[in-house]
Coordinates of C-alpha atoms in Angstrom, one line a residue:
M121 CA -26.4 -21.3 -116.1
S122 CA -29.7 -22.2 -117.8
E123 CA -30.5 -20.8 -121.2
S124 CA -32.8 -17.9 -121.2
I125 CA -35.8 -17.2 -123.5
T126 CA -37.8 -14.1 -124.3
V127 CA -41.3 -14.7 -125.7
V128 CA -42.7 -12.1 -128.0
L129 CA -46.5 -12.0 -128.5
N130 CA -48.5 -9.6 -130.6
G131 CA -52.1 -8.6 -131.1
Y132 CA -54.5 -6.8 -133.4
K133 CA -58.2 -7.9 -133.3
R134 CA -58.1 -11.3 -131.6
Q135 CA -58.7 -11.7 -127.9
N136 CA -56.4 -14.7 -127.1
L137 CA -53.8 -12.8 -125.0
K138 CA -54.7 -14.2 -121.6
E139 CA -54.8 -17.8 -122.8
Q140 CA -51.5 -17.3 -124.6
V141 CA -49.8 -15.9 -121.5
E142 CA -51.1 -18.8 -119.4
A143 CA -49.7 -21.3 -121.9
I144 CA -46.3 -19.5 -121.8
K145 CA -46.2 -19.4 -118.0
N146 CA -47.0 -23.2 -118.0
Q147 CA -44.0 -24.1 -120.1
T148 CA -41.6 -26.7 -118.7
V149 CA -38.8 -24.3 -119.5
P150 CA -39.1 -21.0 -117.6
V151 CA -39.3 -17.8 -119.7
K152 CA -37.1 -14.8 -118.8
E153 CA -39.8 -12.3 -119.9
I154 CA -42.8 -11.8 -122.2
F155 CA -42.9 -8.9 -124.6
Y156 CA -46.2 -7.8 -126.2
W157 CA -46.7 -5.7 -129.3
Q158 CA -50.2 -4.3 -129.8
N159 CA -51.2 -3.0 -133.3
T160 CA -54.2 -1.0 -132.1
C161 CA -57.5 -1.3 -134.0
P162 CA -60.1 1.4 -133.5
G163 CA -63.2 0.0 -131.7
V164 CA -61.6 -3.1 -130.3
N165 CA -61.4 -3.5 -126.5
Y166 CA -58.2 -5.0 -125.2
D167 CA -57.3 -7.1 -122.2
E168 CA -55.6 -4.3 -120.2
D169 CA -55.1 -6.4 -117.1
T170 CA -53.1 -8.9 -119.0
Y171 CA -50.9 -6.7 -121.1
C172 CA -50.1 -4.4 -118.2
E173 CA -48.4 -7.5 -116.6
L174 CA -46.1 -7.7 -119.7
N175 CA -43.4 -5.7 -121.3
S176 CA -45.9 -4.1 -123.7
A177 CA -45.8 -1.6 -126.5
L178 CA -49.1 -0.2 -127.8
S179 CA -49.0 1.3 -131.3
N180 CA -51.8 3.6 -132.5
Y181 CA -51.0 2.3 -136.1
N182 CA -51.1 -1.1 -137.6
Y183 CA -47.5 -2.0 -138.4
G184 CA -48.4 -5.5 -139.5
V185 CA -46.4 -8.6 -138.8
W186 CA -42.9 -7.2 -139.0
A187 CA -43.0 -4.8 -136.0
R188 CA -42.8 -7.7 -133.4
F189 CA -39.4 -8.6 -134.8
A190 CA -38.2 -5.1 -134.3
Y191 CA -39.6 -5.0 -130.8
A192 CA -37.7 -8.3 -130.1
L193 CA -34.4 -6.3 -130.4
N194 CA -35.0 -5.3 -126.8
A195 CA -34.7 -8.9 -125.6
K196 CA -31.7 -9.7 -123.3
S197 CA -31.9 -13.4 -123.5
D198 CA -30.1 -16.3 -125.3
Y199 CA -33.1 -17.1 -127.4
V200 CA -36.3 -15.5 -128.7
C201 CA -39.6 -17.1 -129.5
V202 CA -42.2 -15.1 -131.5
F203 CA -45.8 -16.3 -131.6
D204 CA -48.8 -15.4 -133.9
D205 CA -51.8 -14.3 -132.0
D206 CA -53.7 -17.5 -132.8
T207 CA -51.1 -19.8 -131.4
I208 CA -51.4 -21.6 -128.0
P209 CA -48.4 -23.8 -127.5
G210 CA -48.2 -27.2 -125.7
N211 CA -46.4 -26.9 -122.4
R212 CA -43.2 -28.6 -123.8
W213 CA -42.9 -26.5 -127.0
L214 CA -40.0 -24.4 -125.7
E215 CA -38.3 -27.4 -124.3
N216 CA -38.8 -29.1 -127.7
C217 CA -37.2 -26.1 -129.4
L218 CA -34.2 -26.0 -127.1
A219 CA -33.5 -29.7 -127.6
T220 CA -33.9 -29.4 -131.4
Y221 CA -31.7 -26.3 -131.6
K222 CA -28.7 -28.3 -130.2
T223 CA -28.8 -30.6 -133.2
H224 CA -30.4 -28.3 -135.8
P225 CA -29.4 -24.7 -135.1
G226 CA -31.2 -22.2 -137.3
L227 CA -34.7 -20.9 -137.5
L228 CA -37.3 -23.3 -135.9
G229 CA -41.0 -22.9 -136.4
G230 CA -44.4 -24.3 -135.6
I231 CA -45.5 -25.3 -139.1
G232 CA -43.2 -25.5 -142.2
L233 CA -43.8 -25.3 -145.9
R234 CA -42.0 -26.6 -148.9
F235 CA -43.0 -24.9 -152.1
K236 CA -43.6 -26.3 -155.5
N237 CA -42.6 -23.1 -157.2
S238 CA -42.3 -19.3 -156.5
N239 CA -46.1 -18.8 -156.8
Y240 CA -46.6 -19.9 -153.2
E241 CA -48.0 -23.3 -154.2
L242 CA -47.4 -26.3 -151.9
D243 CA -45.7 -29.3 -153.4
Q244 CA -48.0 -32.1 -154.5
L245 CA -46.7 -35.6 -153.5
P246 CA -47.7 -38.8 -155.3
D247 CA -50.3 -39.6 -152.7
G248 CA -52.0 -36.3 -153.1
K249 CA -50.9 -34.9 -149.7
Y250 CA -49.0 -31.6 -149.2
T251 CA -45.5 -31.1 -148.0
R252 CA -46.5 -29.2 -144.9
Y253 CA -45.1 -30.2 -141.5
G254 CA -45.8 -29.3 -137.9
W255 CA -48.9 -29.1 -135.7
E256 CA -51.5 -29.7 -138.4
S257 CA -52.6 -33.3 -138.7
N258 CA -55.3 -32.6 -141.3
P259 CA -55.6 -35.6 -143.6
E260 CA -54.9 -33.3 -146.6
C261 CA -51.5 -32.5 -145.2
T262 CA -48.5 -34.6 -144.3
G263 CA -48.9 -33.2 -140.8
N264 CA -47.0 -34.4 -137.8
N265 CA -43.3 -35.2 -138.0
L266 CA -41.4 -37.4 -135.6
E267 CA -38.0 -35.8 -136.4
P268 CA -36.8 -32.3 -137.3
V269 CA -37.7 -31.5 -140.9
E270 CA -36.0 -28.9 -143.1
V271 CA -38.4 -26.6 -144.9
D272 CA -38.5 -23.4 -146.9
I273 CA -40.2 -21.2 -144.3
V274 CA -41.9 -21.6 -141.0
G275 CA -44.9 -19.8 -139.3
H276 CA -47.1 -19.5 -136.3
S277 CA -44.0 -19.7 -134.0
W278 CA -40.4 -18.7 -134.6
F279 CA -37.7 -19.8 -132.3
F280 CA -34.1 -18.6 -132.8
S281 CA -30.9 -17.4 -131.2
R282 CA -31.3 -13.7 -130.3
D283 CA -28.2 -12.8 -132.4
L284 CA -30.1 -13.9 -135.5
L285 CA -32.2 -10.7 -135.3
S286 CA -29.2 -8.9 -136.8
V287 CA -29.6 -11.3 -139.8
F288 CA -33.3 -10.7 -140.1
W289 CA -32.7 -7.0 -140.3
R290 CA -29.6 -7.2 -142.5
E291 CA -31.9 -6.0 -145.4
L292 CA -34.9 -3.8 -145.0
P293 CA -38.2 -4.5 -146.9
E294 CA -39.0 -2.2 -149.7
E295 CA -41.5 0.5 -149.1
K296 CA -44.0 -1.0 -151.6
W297 CA -44.7 -4.0 -149.3
S298 CA -47.6 -3.5 -146.9
M299 CA -45.9 -5.3 -143.9
L300 CA -49.0 -7.5 -143.6
C301 CA -47.0 -10.5 -144.7
G302 CA -43.6 -11.7 -145.9
E303 CA -41.7 -11.7 -142.6
D304 CA -41.6 -15.5 -142.5
I305 CA -40.2 -15.7 -146.1
H306 CA -37.8 -12.8 -145.4
F307 CA -36.3 -14.5 -142.2
S308 CA -35.5 -17.8 -144.0
Y309 CA -34.2 -15.9 -147.0
M310 CA -31.8 -13.7 -145.0
L311 CA -30.5 -16.8 -143.1
Q312 CA -29.8 -18.6 -146.4
K313 CA -28.2 -15.5 -147.9
Y314 CA -25.9 -14.5 -145.0
T315 CA -25.4 -17.6 -143.0
E316 CA -25.1 -21.4 -143.3
L317 CA -28.2 -21.9 -141.1
K318 CA -31.4 -23.5 -142.3
T319 CA -35.1 -23.5 -141.4
Y320 CA -36.6 -26.5 -139.5
V321 CA -39.8 -27.7 -137.9
P322 CA -39.1 -29.5 -134.6
P323 CA -40.8 -32.8 -133.9
H324 CA -44.6 -32.8 -133.5
P325 CA -45.3 -36.4 -132.4
P326 CA -49.0 -37.2 -132.9
E327 CA -49.2 -39.0 -129.6
D328 CA -47.8 -36.1 -127.5
T329 CA -49.4 -32.7 -128.2
S330 CA -47.5 -31.2 -125.2
M331 CA -44.6 -30.8 -127.7
W332 CA -46.7 -29.1 -130.3
S333 CA -46.3 -25.4 -131.2
S334 CA -50.0 -24.9 -131.4
L335 CA -53.0 -26.7 -129.9
K336 CA -55.8 -24.6 -131.4
A337 CA -54.4 -23.2 -134.6
I338 CA -57.1 -24.7 -136.9
Q339 CA -59.8 -23.4 -134.5
Y340 CA -58.3 -19.9 -134.0
G341 CA -56.5 -19.4 -137.3
A342 CA -59.5 -19.9 -139.5
D343 CA -61.4 -16.9 -138.2
Q344 CA -62.2 -13.7 -140.1
H345 CA -59.1 -12.0 -138.5
A346 CA -56.6 -14.2 -140.3
T347 CA -54.2 -12.0 -142.2
A348 CA -53.5 -14.8 -144.7
H349 CA -57.1 -14.5 -146.0
I350 CA -56.3 -11.0 -147.1
T351 CA -52.7 -11.4 -148.4
L352 CA -53.4 -14.7 -150.2
G353 CA -56.5 -13.3 -151.8
S354 CA -54.7 -10.2 -152.9
G355 CA -51.7 -12.2 -154.2
E356 CA -49.2 -10.3 -152.0
M357 CA -47.8 -13.5 -150.3
R358 CA -47.2 -15.0 -153.7
E359 CA -45.6 -11.8 -155.0
Y360 CA -43.3 -11.5 -152.0
L361 CA -42.1 -15.1 -152.3
K362 CA -41.5 -14.6 -156.0
H363 CA -39.6 -11.4 -155.2
C364 CA -37.3 -13.3 -152.8
V365 CA -36.8 -16.2 -155.3
D366 CA -36.0 -13.7 -158.1
N367 CA -33.4 -12.2 -155.8
G368 CA -31.6 -15.4 -154.9
F369 CA -33.8 -17.3 -152.4
V370 CA -33.3 -21.0 -153.4
L371 CA -36.2 -23.3 -152.5
Y372 CA -35.8 -26.7 -150.9
R373 CA -36.8 -28.6 -154.0
D374 CA -34.0 -26.8 -156.0
R375 CA -31.4 -27.4 -153.2
N376 CA -32.2 -31.1 -153.0

Protein backbone atom coordinates (compact mmCIF):
# COMPACT_ATOMS: atom_id res chain seq x y z
CA MET A 1 0.00 0.00 0.00
CA SER A 2 1.37 3.43 -0.90
CA GLU A 3 2.23 5.92 1.82
CA SER A 4 -0.38 8.62 2.29
CA ILE A 5 0.20 12.35 2.84
CA THR A 6 -2.06 15.10 4.10
CA VAL A 7 -1.05 18.63 3.13
CA VAL A 8 -1.97 21.50 5.45
CA LEU A 9 -2.15 25.01 3.99
CA ASN A 10 -2.96 28.21 5.81
CA GLY A 11 -3.83 31.78 4.93
CA TYR A 12 -4.16 35.25 6.38
CA LYS A 13 -3.63 38.18 3.99
CA ARG A 14 -1.85 36.61 1.03
CA GLN A 15 -3.74 35.45 -2.07
CA ASN A 16 -1.62 32.46 -3.15
CA LEU A 17 -4.06 29.67 -2.32
CA LYS A 18 -5.05 28.70 -5.87
CA GLU A 19 -1.41 28.56 -7.00
CA GLN A 20 -0.48 26.48 -3.96
CA VAL A 21 -3.30 24.01 -4.53
CA GLU A 22 -2.31 23.58 -8.18
CA ALA A 23 1.30 22.91 -7.11
CA ILE A 24 0.12 20.30 -4.59
CA LYS A 25 -2.13 18.58 -7.12
CA ASN A 26 0.80 18.43 -9.58
CA GLN A 27 3.07 16.56 -7.17
CA THR A 28 4.56 13.29 -8.45
CA VAL A 29 3.32 11.70 -5.22
CA PRO A 30 -0.48 11.86 -4.85
CA VAL A 31 -1.89 13.61 -1.79
CA LYS A 32 -4.65 12.01 0.30
CA GLU A 33 -6.31 15.33 1.12
CA ILE A 34 -5.60 19.04 1.51
CA PHE A 35 -6.50 20.88 4.71
CA TYR A 36 -6.79 24.65 4.80
CA TRP A 37 -6.79 26.86 7.89
CA GLN A 38 -7.83 30.49 7.33
CA ASN A 39 -6.98 33.15 9.93
CA THR A 40 -9.57 35.68 8.83
CA CYS A 41 -8.48 39.29 8.40
CA PRO A 42 -11.20 41.98 8.19
CA GLY A 43 -11.40 43.63 4.79
CA VAL A 44 -9.57 40.87 2.91
CA ASN A 45 -11.42 39.00 0.16
CA TYR A 46 -10.66 35.29 0.00
CA ASP A 47 -10.68 32.74 -2.80
CA GLU A 48 -13.91 31.02 -1.80
CA ASP A 49 -14.02 28.83 -4.89
CA THR A 50 -10.66 27.29 -4.00
CA TYR A 51 -11.06 26.84 -0.26
CA CYS A 52 -14.52 25.32 -0.72
CA GLU A 53 -12.78 22.47 -2.61
CA LEU A 54 -10.62 21.73 0.44
CA ASN A 55 -11.11 20.52 3.99
CA SER A 56 -11.27 24.09 5.29
CA ALA A 57 -11.61 25.77 8.66
CA LEU A 58 -12.30 29.51 8.71
CA SER A 59 -11.48 31.31 11.95
CA ASN A 60 -12.79 34.78 12.74
CA TYR A 61 -9.70 35.30 14.91
CA ASN A 62 -5.99 35.30 14.00
CA TYR A 63 -4.51 32.32 15.86
CA GLY A 64 -1.16 32.86 14.17
CA VAL A 65 1.17 30.12 12.97
CA TRP A 66 0.41 27.49 15.60
CA ALA A 67 -3.23 26.75 14.74
CA ARG A 68 -2.41 24.82 11.54
CA PHE A 69 -0.51 22.24 13.61
CA ALA A 70 -3.61 21.78 15.76
CA TYR A 71 -5.81 21.45 12.69
CA ALA A 72 -3.39 18.82 11.35
CA LEU A 73 -4.50 16.52 14.19
CA ASN A 74 -7.51 15.70 12.00
CA ALA A 75 -5.30 14.07 9.36
CA LYS A 76 -5.73 10.34 8.72
CA SER A 77 -2.56 9.72 6.75
CA ASP A 78 0.92 8.35 7.31
CA TYR A 79 2.58 11.72 6.84
CA VAL A 80 1.71 15.40 7.11
CA CYS A 81 3.25 18.30 5.21
CA VAL A 82 2.52 21.85 6.41
CA PHE A 83 3.25 24.82 4.14
CA ASP A 84 3.63 28.54 4.75
CA ASP A 85 1.34 30.66 2.58
CA ASP A 86 4.28 32.00 0.52
CA THR A 87 5.55 28.54 -0.43
CA ILE A 88 4.99 27.05 -3.90
CA PRO A 89 6.76 23.65 -4.01
CA GLY A 90 8.41 22.02 -7.02
CA ASN A 91 6.44 19.04 -8.27
CA ARG A 92 8.88 16.49 -6.75
CA TRP A 93 9.09 18.05 -3.28
CA LEU A 94 6.89 15.44 -1.56
CA GLU A 95 8.68 12.65 -3.43
CA ASN A 96 11.95 14.16 -2.18
CA CYS A 97 10.65 14.21 1.41
CA LEU A 98 9.49 10.59 1.32
CA ALA A 99 12.85 9.43 -0.03
CA THR A 100 14.77 11.48 2.55
CA TYR A 101 12.59 10.26 5.42
CA LYS A 102 13.63 6.67 4.79
CA THR A 103 17.27 7.50 5.57
CA HIS A 104 16.79 10.56 7.81
CA PRO A 105 13.56 10.14 9.80
CA GLY A 106 12.56 13.17 11.82
CA LEU A 107 11.38 16.65 10.93
CA LEU A 108 12.11 17.71 7.35
CA GLY A 109 11.85 21.27 6.10
CA GLY A 110 12.23 23.61 3.18
CA ILE A 111 14.92 25.86 4.57
CA GLY A 112 17.05 25.15 7.62
CA LEU A 113 19.01 27.31 10.03
CA ARG A 114 22.00 26.68 12.25
CA PHE A 115 22.34 29.32 14.92
CA LYS A 116 25.44 31.05 16.20
CA ASN A 117 23.85 31.58 19.60
CA SER A 118 20.47 31.87 21.28
CA ASN A 119 19.91 35.41 19.98
CA TYR A 120 18.59 34.10 16.63
CA GLU A 121 21.84 34.95 14.84
CA LEU A 122 23.00 32.80 11.94
CA ASP A 123 26.46 31.32 12.16
CA GLN A 124 29.17 33.16 10.21
CA LEU A 125 31.48 30.87 8.24
CA PRO A 126 35.06 31.87 7.34
CA ASP A 127 34.00 32.79 3.79
CA GLY A 128 31.34 35.15 5.09
CA LYS A 129 28.37 33.03 4.06
CA TYR A 130 25.61 31.90 6.38
CA THR A 131 24.81 28.38 7.46
CA ARG A 132 21.37 28.36 5.93
CA TYR A 133 20.30 25.47 3.73
CA GLY A 134 17.47 24.72 1.35
CA TRP A 135 15.77 26.51 -1.50
CA GLU A 136 17.55 29.82 -1.14
CA SER A 137 20.54 30.15 -3.46
CA ASN A 138 21.21 33.79 -2.62
CA PRO A 139 25.01 34.38 -2.79
CA GLU A 140 24.94 35.59 0.82
CA CYS A 141 23.80 32.14 1.94
CA THR A 142 25.21 28.64 1.63
CA GLY A 143 22.02 27.82 -0.25
CA ASN A 144 21.41 24.59 -2.08
CA ASN A 145 22.47 21.29 -0.53
CA LEU A 146 23.07 18.08 -2.48
CA GLU A 147 22.53 15.80 0.54
CA PRO A 148 20.26 15.93 3.60
CA VAL A 149 21.65 18.44 6.13
CA GLU A 150 21.04 18.46 9.88
CA VAL A 151 19.99 21.88 11.20
CA ASP A 152 18.54 23.47 14.33
CA ILE A 153 15.13 24.37 12.89
CA VAL A 154 13.32 24.34 9.54
CA GLY A 155 10.70 26.55 7.99
CA HIS A 156 8.45 27.26 4.99
CA SER A 157 7.52 23.56 4.77
CA TRP A 158 7.42 20.91 7.49
CA PHE A 159 7.20 17.22 6.56
CA PHE A 160 6.83 14.61 9.30
CA SER A 161 5.20 11.38 10.34
CA ARG A 162 1.67 12.07 11.57
CA ASP A 163 2.38 10.53 15.00
CA LEU A 164 4.93 13.29 15.67
CA LEU A 165 2.05 15.71 16.19
CA SER A 166 1.75 14.16 19.65
CA VAL A 167 5.35 15.24 20.27
CA PHE A 168 4.73 18.76 18.96
CA TRP A 169 1.87 19.16 21.44
CA ARG A 170 3.62 17.38 24.34
CA GLU A 171 4.15 20.81 25.90
CA LEU A 172 1.89 23.80 25.34
CA PRO A 173 3.26 27.29 24.72
CA GLU A 174 2.97 29.73 27.59
CA GLU A 175 0.21 32.32 27.40
CA LYS A 176 2.69 35.20 27.11
CA TRP A 177 3.67 34.19 23.57
CA SER A 178 1.61 35.76 20.78
CA MET A 179 1.46 32.64 18.55
CA LEU A 180 2.80 34.70 15.65
CA CYS A 181 6.10 32.82 15.74
CA GLY A 182 8.03 30.06 17.48
CA GLU A 183 6.24 26.99 16.16
CA ASP A 184 9.31 26.04 14.10
CA ILE A 185 11.65 26.28 17.10
CA HIS A 186 9.13 24.49 19.33
CA PHE A 187 8.78 21.49 17.00
CA SER A 188 12.52 20.81 16.78
CA TYR A 189 12.91 21.41 20.52
CA MET A 190 10.15 18.93 21.38
CA LEU A 191 11.64 16.28 19.08
CA GLN A 192 15.04 16.74 20.68
CA LYS A 193 13.62 16.63 24.20
CA TYR A 194 11.30 13.64 23.87
CA THR A 195 12.73 11.56 21.00
CA GLU A 196 16.01 10.69 19.30
CA LEU A 197 14.85 12.31 16.06
CA LYS A 198 16.57 15.28 14.45
CA THR A 199 15.71 18.08 12.05
CA TYR A 200 16.89 18.02 8.42
CA VAL A 201 16.70 19.81 5.10
CA PRO A 202 16.24 17.35 2.18
CA PRO A 203 18.41 17.81 -0.92
CA HIS A 204 17.83 20.95 -2.98
CA PRO A 205 20.05 20.34 -6.03
CA PRO A 206 20.67 23.61 -7.88
CA GLU A 207 20.12 22.00 -11.28
CA ASP A 208 16.75 20.45 -10.38
CA THR A 209 14.24 22.88 -8.92
CA SER A 210 11.48 20.26 -9.19
CA MET A 211 12.87 18.87 -5.90
CA TRP A 212 12.80 22.23 -4.13
CA SER A 213 10.36 23.02 -1.36
CA SER A 214 9.75 26.52 -2.65
CA LEU A 215 10.07 28.07 -6.10
CA LYS A 216 8.99 31.64 -5.33
CA ALA A 217 9.88 32.15 -1.68
CA ILE A 218 12.16 35.14 -2.23
CA GLN A 219 9.49 36.74 -4.43
CA TYR A 220 6.50 35.97 -2.19
CA GLY A 221 8.15 35.90 1.23
CA ALA A 222 9.58 39.41 1.04
CA ASP A 223 6.24 41.20 0.86
CA GLN A 224 4.67 43.35 3.56
CA HIS A 225 2.64 40.40 4.89
CA ALA A 226 5.67 38.44 6.13
CA THR A 227 5.20 37.67 9.82
CA ALA A 228 8.97 37.53 10.28
CA HIS A 229 9.19 41.28 9.62
CA ILE A 230 7.03 41.83 12.70
CA THR A 231 8.45 39.21 15.05
CA LEU A 232 12.11 39.79 14.18
CA GLY A 233 11.62 43.53 14.56
CA SER A 234 9.92 43.11 17.91
CA GLY A 235 12.52 40.62 19.10
CA GLU A 236 9.94 37.92 19.79
CA MET A 237 11.64 35.29 17.61
CA ARG A 238 14.94 35.88 19.42
CA GLU A 239 13.18 35.75 22.77
CA TYR A 240 11.46 32.47 21.96
CA LEU A 241 14.67 30.81 20.82
CA LYS A 242 16.43 31.99 23.98
CA HIS A 243 13.50 30.67 26.04
CA CYS A 244 13.88 27.21 24.48
CA VAL A 245 17.67 27.19 24.83
CA ASP A 246 17.41 28.27 28.46
CA ASN A 247 15.05 25.33 29.01
CA GLY A 248 17.27 22.68 27.43
CA PHE A 249 17.21 23.06 23.63
CA VAL A 250 20.78 22.26 22.54
CA LEU A 251 21.87 23.97 19.31
CA TYR A 252 23.69 22.11 16.54
CA ARG A 253 26.96 23.94 17.19
CA ASP A 254 26.96 22.71 20.80
CA ARG A 255 26.04 19.15 19.85
CA ASN A 256 28.84 18.94 17.28
